[in-house]
CSV table of C-alpha atoms in Angstrom, one decimal:
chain,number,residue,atom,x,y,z
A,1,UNK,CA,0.0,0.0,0.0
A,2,UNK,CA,1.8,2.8,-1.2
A,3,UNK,CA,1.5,6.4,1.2
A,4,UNK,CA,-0.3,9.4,-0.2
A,5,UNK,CA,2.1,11.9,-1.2
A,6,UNK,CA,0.0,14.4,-3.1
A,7,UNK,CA,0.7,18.0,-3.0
A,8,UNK,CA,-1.8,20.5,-4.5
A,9,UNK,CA,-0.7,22.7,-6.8
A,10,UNK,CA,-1.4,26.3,-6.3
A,11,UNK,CA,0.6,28.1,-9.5
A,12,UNK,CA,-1.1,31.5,-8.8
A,13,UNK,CA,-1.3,31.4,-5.0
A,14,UNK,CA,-4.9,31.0,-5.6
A,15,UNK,CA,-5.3,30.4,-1.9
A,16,UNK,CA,-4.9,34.3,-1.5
A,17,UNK,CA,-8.8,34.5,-2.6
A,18,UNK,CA,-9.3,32.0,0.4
A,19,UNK,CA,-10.7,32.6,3.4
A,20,UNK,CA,-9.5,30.8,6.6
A,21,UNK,CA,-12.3,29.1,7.0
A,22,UNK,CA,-12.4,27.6,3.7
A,23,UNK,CA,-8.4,26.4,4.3
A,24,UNK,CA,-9.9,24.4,7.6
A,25,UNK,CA,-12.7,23.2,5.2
A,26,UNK,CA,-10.3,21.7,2.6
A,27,UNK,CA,-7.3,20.9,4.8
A,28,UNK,CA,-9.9,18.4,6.9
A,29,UNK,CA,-11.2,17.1,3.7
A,30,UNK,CA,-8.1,16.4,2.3
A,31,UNK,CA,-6.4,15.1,5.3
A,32,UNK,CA,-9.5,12.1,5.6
A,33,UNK,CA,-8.6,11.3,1.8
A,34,UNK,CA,-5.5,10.7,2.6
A,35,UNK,CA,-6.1,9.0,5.8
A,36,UNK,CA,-9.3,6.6,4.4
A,37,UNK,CA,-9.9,6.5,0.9
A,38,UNK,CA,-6.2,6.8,-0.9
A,39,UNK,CA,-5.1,3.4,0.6
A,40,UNK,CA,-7.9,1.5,0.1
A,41,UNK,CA,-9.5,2.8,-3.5
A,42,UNK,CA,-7.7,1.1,-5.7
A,43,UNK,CA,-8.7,-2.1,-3.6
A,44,UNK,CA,-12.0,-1.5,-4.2
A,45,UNK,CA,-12.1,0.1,-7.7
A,46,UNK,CA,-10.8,-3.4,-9.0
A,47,UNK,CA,-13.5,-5.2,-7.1
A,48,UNK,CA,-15.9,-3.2,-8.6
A,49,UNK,CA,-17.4,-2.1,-4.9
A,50,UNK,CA,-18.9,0.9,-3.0
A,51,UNK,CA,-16.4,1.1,0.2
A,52,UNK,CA,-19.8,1.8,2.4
A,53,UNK,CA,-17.5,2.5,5.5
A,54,UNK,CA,-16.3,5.9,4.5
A,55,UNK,CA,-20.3,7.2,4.4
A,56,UNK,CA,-19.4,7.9,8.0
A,57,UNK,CA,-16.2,10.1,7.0
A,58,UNK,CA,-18.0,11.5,4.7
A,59,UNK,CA,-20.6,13.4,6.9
A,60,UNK,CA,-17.8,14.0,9.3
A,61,UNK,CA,-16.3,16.2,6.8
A,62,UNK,CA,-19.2,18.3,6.1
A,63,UNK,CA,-19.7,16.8,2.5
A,64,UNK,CA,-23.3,16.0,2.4
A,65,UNK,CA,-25.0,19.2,2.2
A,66,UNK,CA,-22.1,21.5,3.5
A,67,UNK,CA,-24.3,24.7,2.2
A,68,UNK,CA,-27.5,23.4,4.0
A,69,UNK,CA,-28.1,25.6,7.3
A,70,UNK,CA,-27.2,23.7,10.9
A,71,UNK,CA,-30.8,24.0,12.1
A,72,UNK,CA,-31.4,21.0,9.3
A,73,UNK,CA,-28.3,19.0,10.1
A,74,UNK,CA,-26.1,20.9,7.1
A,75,UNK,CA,-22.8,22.4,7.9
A,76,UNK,CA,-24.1,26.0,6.5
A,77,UNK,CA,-20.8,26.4,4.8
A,78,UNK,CA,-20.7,28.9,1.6
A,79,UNK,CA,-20.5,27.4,-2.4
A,80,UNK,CA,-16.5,27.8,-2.5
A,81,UNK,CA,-16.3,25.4,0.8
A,82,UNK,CA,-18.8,23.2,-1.0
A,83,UNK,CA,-16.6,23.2,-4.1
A,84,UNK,CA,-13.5,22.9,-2.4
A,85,UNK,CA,-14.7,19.7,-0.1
A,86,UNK,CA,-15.6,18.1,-3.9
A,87,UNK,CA,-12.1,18.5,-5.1
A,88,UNK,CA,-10.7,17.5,-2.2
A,89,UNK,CA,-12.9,14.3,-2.5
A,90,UNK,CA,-12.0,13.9,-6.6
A,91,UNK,CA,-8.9,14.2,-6.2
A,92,UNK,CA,-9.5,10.8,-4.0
A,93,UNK,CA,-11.9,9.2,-6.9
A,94,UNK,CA,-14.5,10.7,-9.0
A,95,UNK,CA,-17.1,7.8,-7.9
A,96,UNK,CA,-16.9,8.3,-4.1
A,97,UNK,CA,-17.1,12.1,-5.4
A,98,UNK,CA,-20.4,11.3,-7.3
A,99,UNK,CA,-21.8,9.8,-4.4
A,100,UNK,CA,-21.4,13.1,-1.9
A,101,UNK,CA,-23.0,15.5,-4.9
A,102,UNK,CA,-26.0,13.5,-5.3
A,103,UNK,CA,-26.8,13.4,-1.9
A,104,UNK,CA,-26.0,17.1,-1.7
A,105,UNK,CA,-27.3,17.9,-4.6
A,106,UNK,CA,-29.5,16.1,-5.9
A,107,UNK,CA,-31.5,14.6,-2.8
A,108,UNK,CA,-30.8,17.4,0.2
A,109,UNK,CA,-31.2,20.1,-2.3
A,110,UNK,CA,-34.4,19.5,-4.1
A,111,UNK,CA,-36.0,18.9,-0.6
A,112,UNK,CA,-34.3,21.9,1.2
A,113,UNK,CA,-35.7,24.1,-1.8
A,114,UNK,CA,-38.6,22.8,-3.2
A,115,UNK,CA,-40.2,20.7,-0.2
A,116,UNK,CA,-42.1,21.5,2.7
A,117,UNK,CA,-41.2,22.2,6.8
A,118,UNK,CA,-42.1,19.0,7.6
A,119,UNK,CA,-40.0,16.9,4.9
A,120,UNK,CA,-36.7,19.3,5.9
A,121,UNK,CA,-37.3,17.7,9.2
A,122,UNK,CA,-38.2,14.4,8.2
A,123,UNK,CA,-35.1,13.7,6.1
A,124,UNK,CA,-32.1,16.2,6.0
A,125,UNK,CA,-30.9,15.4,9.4
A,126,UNK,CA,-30.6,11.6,9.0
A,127,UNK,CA,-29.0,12.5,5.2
A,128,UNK,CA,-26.7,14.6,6.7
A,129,UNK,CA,-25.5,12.7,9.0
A,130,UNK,CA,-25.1,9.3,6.4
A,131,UNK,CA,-27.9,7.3,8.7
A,132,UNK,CA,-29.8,8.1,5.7
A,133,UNK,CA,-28.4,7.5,1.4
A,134,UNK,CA,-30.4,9.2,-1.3
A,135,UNK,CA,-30.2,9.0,-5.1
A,136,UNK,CA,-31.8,11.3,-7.4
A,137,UNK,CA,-33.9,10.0,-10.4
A,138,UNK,CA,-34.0,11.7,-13.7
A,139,UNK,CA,-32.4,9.7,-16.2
A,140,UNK,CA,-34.0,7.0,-18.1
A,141,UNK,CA,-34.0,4.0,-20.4
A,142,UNK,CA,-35.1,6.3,-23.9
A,143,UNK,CA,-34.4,9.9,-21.8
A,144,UNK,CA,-30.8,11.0,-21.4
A,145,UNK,CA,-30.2,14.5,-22.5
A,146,UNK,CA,-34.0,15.4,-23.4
A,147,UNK,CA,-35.4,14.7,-19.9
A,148,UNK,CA,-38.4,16.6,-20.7
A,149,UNK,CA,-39.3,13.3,-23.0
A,150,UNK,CA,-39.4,11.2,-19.2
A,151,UNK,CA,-41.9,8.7,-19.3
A,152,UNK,CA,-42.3,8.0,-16.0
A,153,UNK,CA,-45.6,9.0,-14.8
A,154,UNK,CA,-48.0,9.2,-11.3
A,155,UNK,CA,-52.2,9.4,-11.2
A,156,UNK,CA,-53.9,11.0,-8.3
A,157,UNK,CA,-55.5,7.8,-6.5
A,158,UNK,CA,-57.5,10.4,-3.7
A,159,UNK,CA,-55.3,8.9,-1.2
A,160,UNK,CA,-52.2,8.7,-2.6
A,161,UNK,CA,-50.2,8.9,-5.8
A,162,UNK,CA,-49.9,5.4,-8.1
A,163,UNK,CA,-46.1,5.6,-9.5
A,164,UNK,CA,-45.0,3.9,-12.5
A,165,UNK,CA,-41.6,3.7,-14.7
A,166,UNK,CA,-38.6,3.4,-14.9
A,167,UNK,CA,-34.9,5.5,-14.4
A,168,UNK,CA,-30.7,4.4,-14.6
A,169,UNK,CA,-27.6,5.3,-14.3
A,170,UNK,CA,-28.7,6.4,-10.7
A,171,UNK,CA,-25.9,6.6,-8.3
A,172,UNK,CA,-26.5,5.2,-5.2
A,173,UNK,CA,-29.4,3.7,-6.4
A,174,UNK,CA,-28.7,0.2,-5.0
A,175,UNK,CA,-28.3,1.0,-1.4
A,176,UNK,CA,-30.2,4.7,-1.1
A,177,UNK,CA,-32.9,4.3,1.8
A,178,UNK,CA,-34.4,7.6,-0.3
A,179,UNK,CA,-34.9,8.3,-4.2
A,180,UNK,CA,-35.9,11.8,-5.4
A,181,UNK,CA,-37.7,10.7,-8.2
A,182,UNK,CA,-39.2,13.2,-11.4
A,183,UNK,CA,-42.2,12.1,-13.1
A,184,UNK,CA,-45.3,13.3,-15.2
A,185,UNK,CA,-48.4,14.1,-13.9
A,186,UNK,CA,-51.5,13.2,-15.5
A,187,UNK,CA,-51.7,16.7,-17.2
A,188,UNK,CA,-48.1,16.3,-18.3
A,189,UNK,CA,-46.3,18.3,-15.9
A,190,UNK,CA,-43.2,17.4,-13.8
A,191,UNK,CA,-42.8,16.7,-10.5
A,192,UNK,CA,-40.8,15.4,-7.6
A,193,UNK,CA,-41.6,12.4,-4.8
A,194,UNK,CA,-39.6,11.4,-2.3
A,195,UNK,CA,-39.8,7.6,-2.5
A,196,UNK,CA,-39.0,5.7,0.3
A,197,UNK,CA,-37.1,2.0,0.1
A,198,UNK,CA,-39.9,-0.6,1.4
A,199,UNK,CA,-42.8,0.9,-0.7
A,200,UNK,CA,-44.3,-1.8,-2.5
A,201,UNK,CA,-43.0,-2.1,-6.1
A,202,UNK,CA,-40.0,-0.2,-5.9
A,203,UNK,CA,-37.0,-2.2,-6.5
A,204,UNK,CA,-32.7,-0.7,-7.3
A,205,UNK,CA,-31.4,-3.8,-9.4
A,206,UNK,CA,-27.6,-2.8,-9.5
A,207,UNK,CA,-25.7,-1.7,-13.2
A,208,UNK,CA,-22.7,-4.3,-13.3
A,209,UNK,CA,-20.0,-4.9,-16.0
A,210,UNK,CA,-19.3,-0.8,-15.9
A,211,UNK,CA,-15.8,0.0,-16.5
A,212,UNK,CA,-15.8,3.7,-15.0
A,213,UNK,CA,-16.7,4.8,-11.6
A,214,UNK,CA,-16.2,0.9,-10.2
A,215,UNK,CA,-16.1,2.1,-7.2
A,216,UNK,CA,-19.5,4.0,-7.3
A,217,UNK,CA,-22.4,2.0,-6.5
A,218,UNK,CA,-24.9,2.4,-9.9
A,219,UNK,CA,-28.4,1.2,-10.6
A,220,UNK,CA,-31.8,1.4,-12.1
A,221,UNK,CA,-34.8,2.7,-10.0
A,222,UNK,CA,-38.3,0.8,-11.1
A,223,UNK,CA,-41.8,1.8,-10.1
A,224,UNK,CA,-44.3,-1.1,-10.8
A,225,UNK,CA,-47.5,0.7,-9.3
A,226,UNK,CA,-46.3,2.3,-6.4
A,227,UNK,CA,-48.3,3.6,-3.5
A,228,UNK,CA,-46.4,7.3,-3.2
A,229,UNK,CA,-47.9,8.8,0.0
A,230,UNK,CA,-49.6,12.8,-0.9
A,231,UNK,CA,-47.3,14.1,1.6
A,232,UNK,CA,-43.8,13.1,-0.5
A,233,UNK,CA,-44.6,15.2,-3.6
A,234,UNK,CA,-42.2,18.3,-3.3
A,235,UNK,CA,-44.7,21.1,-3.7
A,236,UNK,CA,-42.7,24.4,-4.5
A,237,UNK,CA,-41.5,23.7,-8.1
A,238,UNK,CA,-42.8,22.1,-10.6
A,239,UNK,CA,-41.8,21.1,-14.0
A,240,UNK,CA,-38.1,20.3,-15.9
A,241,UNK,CA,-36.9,23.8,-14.4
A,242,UNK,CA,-37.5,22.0,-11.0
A,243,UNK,CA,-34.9,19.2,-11.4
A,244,UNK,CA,-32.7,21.1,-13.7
A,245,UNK,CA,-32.2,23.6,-10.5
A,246,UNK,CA,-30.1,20.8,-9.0
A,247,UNK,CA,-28.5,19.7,-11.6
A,248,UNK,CA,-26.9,23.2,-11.4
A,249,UNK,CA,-26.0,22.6,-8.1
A,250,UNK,CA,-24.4,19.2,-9.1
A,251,UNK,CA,-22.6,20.6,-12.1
A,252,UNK,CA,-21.4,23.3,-10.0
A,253,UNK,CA,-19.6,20.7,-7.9
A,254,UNK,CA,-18.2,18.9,-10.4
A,255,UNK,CA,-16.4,21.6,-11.8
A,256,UNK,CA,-14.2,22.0,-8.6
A,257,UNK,CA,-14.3,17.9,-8.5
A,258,UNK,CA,-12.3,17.6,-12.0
A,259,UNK,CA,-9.9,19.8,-11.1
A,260,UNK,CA,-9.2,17.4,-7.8
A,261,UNK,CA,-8.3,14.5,-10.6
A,262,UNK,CA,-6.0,16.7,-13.0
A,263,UNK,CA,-4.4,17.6,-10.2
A,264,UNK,CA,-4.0,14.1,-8.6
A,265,UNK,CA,-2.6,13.3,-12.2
A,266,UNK,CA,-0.2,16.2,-12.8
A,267,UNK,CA,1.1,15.8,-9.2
A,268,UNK,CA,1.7,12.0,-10.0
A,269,UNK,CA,3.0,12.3,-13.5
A,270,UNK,CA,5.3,15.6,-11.8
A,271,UNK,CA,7.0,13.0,-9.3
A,272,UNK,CA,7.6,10.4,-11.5
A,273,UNK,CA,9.4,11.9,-14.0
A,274,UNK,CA,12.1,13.8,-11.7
A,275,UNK,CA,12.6,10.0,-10.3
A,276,UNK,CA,12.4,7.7,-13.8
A,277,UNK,CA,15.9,8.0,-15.8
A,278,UNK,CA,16.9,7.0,-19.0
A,279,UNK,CA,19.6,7.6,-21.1
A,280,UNK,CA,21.4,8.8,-17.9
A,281,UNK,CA,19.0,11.4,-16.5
A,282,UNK,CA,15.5,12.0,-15.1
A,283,UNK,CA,13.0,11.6,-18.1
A,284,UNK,CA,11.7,15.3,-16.5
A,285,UNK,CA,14.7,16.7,-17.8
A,286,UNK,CA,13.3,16.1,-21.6
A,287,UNK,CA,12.0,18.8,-23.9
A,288,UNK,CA,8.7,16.6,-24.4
A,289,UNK,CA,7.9,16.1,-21.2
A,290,UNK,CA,8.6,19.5,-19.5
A,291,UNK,CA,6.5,20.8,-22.2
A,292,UNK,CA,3.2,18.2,-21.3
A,293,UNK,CA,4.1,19.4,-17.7
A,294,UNK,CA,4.0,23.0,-18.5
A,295,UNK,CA,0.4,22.5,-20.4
A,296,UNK,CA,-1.0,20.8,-17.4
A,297,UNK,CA,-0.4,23.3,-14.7
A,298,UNK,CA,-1.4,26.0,-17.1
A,299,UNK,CA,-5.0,24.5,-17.8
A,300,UNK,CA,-5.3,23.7,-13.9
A,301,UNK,CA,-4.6,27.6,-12.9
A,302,UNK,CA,-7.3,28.4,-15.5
A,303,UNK,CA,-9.7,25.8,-13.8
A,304,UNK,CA,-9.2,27.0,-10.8
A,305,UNK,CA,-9.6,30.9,-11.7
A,306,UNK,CA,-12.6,30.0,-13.5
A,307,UNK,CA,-13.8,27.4,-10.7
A,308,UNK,CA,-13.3,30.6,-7.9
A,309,UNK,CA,-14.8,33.1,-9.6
A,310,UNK,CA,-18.1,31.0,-10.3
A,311,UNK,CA,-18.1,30.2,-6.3
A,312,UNK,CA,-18.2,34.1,-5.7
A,313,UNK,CA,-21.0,34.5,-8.1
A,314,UNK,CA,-23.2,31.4,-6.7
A,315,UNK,CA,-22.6,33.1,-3.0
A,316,UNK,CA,-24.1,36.2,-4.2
A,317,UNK,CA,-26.9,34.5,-6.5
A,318,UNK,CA,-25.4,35.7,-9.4
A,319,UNK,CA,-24.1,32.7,-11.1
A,320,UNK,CA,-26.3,31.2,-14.3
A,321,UNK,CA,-26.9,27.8,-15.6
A,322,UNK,CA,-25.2,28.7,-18.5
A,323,UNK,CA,-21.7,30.2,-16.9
A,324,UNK,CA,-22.0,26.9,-14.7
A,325,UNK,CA,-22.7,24.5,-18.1
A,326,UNK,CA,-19.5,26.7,-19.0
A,327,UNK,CA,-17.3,25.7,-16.2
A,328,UNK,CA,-18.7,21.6,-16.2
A,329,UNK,CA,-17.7,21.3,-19.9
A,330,UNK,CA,-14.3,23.1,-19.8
A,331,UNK,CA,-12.7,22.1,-16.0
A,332,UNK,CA,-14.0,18.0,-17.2
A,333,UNK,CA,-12.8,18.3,-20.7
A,334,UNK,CA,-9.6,19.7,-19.1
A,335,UNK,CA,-9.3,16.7,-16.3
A,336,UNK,CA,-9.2,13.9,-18.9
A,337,UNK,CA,-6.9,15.3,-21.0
A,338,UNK,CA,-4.2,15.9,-18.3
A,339,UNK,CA,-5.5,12.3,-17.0
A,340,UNK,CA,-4.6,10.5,-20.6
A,341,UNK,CA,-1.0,12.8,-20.6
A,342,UNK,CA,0.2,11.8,-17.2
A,343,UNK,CA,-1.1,8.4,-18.6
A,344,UNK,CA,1.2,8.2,-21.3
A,345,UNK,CA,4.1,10.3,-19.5
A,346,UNK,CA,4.3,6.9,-16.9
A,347,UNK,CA,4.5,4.6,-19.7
A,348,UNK,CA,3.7,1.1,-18.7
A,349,UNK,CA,3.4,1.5,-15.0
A,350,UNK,CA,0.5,4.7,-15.9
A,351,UNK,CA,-1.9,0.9,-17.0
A,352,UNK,CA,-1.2,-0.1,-13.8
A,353,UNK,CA,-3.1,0.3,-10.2
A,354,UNK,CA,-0.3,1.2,-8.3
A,355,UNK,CA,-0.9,4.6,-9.5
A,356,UNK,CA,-4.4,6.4,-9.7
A,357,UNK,CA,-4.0,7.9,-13.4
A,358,UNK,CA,-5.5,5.0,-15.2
A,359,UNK,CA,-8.8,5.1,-12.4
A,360,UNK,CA,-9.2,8.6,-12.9
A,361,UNK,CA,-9.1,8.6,-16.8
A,362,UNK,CA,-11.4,5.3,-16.8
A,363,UNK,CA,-13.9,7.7,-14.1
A,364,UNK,CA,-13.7,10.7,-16.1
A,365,UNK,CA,-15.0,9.1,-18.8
A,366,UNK,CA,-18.3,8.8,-17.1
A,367,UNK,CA,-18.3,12.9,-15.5
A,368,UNK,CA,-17.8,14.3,-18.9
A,369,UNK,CA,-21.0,12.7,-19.7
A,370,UNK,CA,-23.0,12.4,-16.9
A,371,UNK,CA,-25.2,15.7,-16.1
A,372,UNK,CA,-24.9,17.1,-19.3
A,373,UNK,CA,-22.6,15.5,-21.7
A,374,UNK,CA,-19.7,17.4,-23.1
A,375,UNK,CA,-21.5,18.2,-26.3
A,376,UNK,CA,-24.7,19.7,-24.6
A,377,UNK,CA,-22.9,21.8,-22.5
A,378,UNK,CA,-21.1,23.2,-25.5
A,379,UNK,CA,-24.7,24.0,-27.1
A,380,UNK,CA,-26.0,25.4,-23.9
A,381,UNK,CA,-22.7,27.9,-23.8
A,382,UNK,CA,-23.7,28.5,-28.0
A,383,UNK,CA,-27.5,29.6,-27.2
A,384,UNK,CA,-26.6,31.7,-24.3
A,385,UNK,CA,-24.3,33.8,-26.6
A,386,UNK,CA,-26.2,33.7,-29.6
A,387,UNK,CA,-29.9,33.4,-28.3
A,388,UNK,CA,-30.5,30.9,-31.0
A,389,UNK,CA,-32.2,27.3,-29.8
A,390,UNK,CA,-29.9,24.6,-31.5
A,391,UNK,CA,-32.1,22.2,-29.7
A,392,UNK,CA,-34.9,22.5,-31.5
């Protein structure tokens, strides 16, 4: 088990814009990563398995709902803390990463903001504090990027609502006590219900055979007439606006988690080559590689500037979907490419799990599709600045 020696890189003493608080915030992140995921991802990455006893470490650190306020079990931390605890937890692996947004996100978000007094008390305390998992449904079968095309639908029963459908490519589907789940009404319109594990007819068969995120726990969420009590629908939003809301949140966080992998990649390709030698000197020494080297900590800075300066603008509800669609395409897009350099740059050994390049490129795969793949973001970025829908 080889020691975590990662050193974040900090080219334009980027920690200036800090404040101390979000230094303690990161430092304690990044000190657990080292302490409880490093040694033992790889481990479970090749088995293909959820390591379910870090959910503990997770909500020690703050990183289930850090922006949600104390009086609901949050950490009431501000969007930069929120962004720098996801790096912190990237850098580890993208897929234990993936599992803290969505239950930020994606499950203590929609029913901080769009549900009632009673659901905040009901359920963001116990998610908060890991006693409770959640997954968000959105995604399904025939339904990727046009999610307004869901077929998953609810009638009005007098008593309760009858839920039917299907979703995948849930995280945390297969051991989430709590699914956030969008569906149609009988007029059309979307909606969110909490669904509860136990409620008759709804089953989390797990996604196997995956080759990216292995160590993320994946599944499909089915709904074969289920009794949805009238006091789970979230009653504040309604319609694709509603789940698109935390998708922002969620994308927001993944651009500060990508940087976390370029930079576990640059700071393992950096040490390797001042230690590897052939033809009688460190291969870092080489024209080629310096230059790979240079290009990585260039497009990190630039993540990190644009990364920071979308924090500010979410803490003063500034930021828009579409400077946020900006910084999820570019700071991803950026990750993998550094993540398929530092491959090449270890030659053989980058193949091999005794480093974490080869995980990180195989997870990466998955972020710069998931939420918004690469190519929609890029469209979302061209209708904001020209106003024309290359949608429809």
């Amino acid at each position: 088990m080889k020691p975590d020696l990662f050193q974040a890189p900090d080219y334009y003493n980027i920690d200036d814009l800090l404040s101390d608080e979000h230094k303690l915030v990161r430092e304690a992140a990044r000190d657990w990563v080292k302490r409880d995921v490093s040694p033992i991802i790889e481990e479970y990455a090749q088995k293909a398995e959820f390591p379910h006893q870090i959910i503990n470490g997770l909500a020690e650190i703050g990183a289930f709902g850090p922006y949600i306020p104390e009086e609901y079990g949050g950490a009431g931390l501000d969007q930069i803390s929120y962004g720098l605890i996801m790096q912190e937890i990237e850098r580890g692996d993208s897929g234990v990463r993936s599992t803290a947004s969505v239950q930020s996100s994606l499950v203590m978000y929609p029913i901080y903001k769009y549900g009632t007094e009673e659901q905040r008390k009901k359920y963001l305390p116990k998610l908060a504090s890991g006693e409770w998992m959640g997954c968000f449904g959105l995604t399904e079968p025939n339904h990727g990027s046009n999610p307004g095309g869901m077929e998953t639908n609810f009638k009005d029963k007098g008593d309760h609502y009858l839920l039917n459908g299907a979703k995948m490519w849930i995280s945390n589907a297969p051991f989430a006590q709590v699914a956030v789940v969008w569906a149609k009404n009988e007029e059309g319109r979307i909606h969110g219900l909490i669904v509860e594990r136990g409620m008759e007819g709804f089953s989390t068969p797990e996604t196997h055979n995956k080759w990216s995120l292995r160590a993320s726990a994946t599944g499909e969420l089915i709904f074969d007439n289920v009794k949805v009590p009238k006091e789970n629908l979230l009653p504040n939003k309604s319609g694709l606006g509603a789940p698109l809301g935390c998708l922002d949140s969620a994308r927001y966080g993944i651009s500060w988690g990508a940087i976390g992998a370029a930079m576990d990649c640059y700071d393992t390709a950096l040490r390797y080559v001042k230690e590897r030698e052939q033809f009688g000197k460190p291969i870092g020494q080489f024209q080629l590689q310096q230059k790979k080297l240079a290009e990585m900590i260039t497009e990190i800075t630039k993540a990190q500037l644009l990364a920071w300066r979308l924090g500010t603008l979410k803490n003063e509800g500034k930021a828009t979907s579409a400077q946020i669609s900006m910084a999820k395409r570019n700071n991803v897009d950026m990750a993998i490419k550094i993540a398929r350099e530092a491959r090449q740059m270890l030659g053989g050994m980058g193949i091999t799990g005794e480093y974490s390049i080869m995980r990180h490129m195989m997870n990466l795969e998955s972020v710069i599709t998931y939420e918004g793949t690469h190519d929609i973001h890029l469209l979302i970025t061209g209708l904001d600045v020209t106003g024309l829908n290359a949608f429809k």
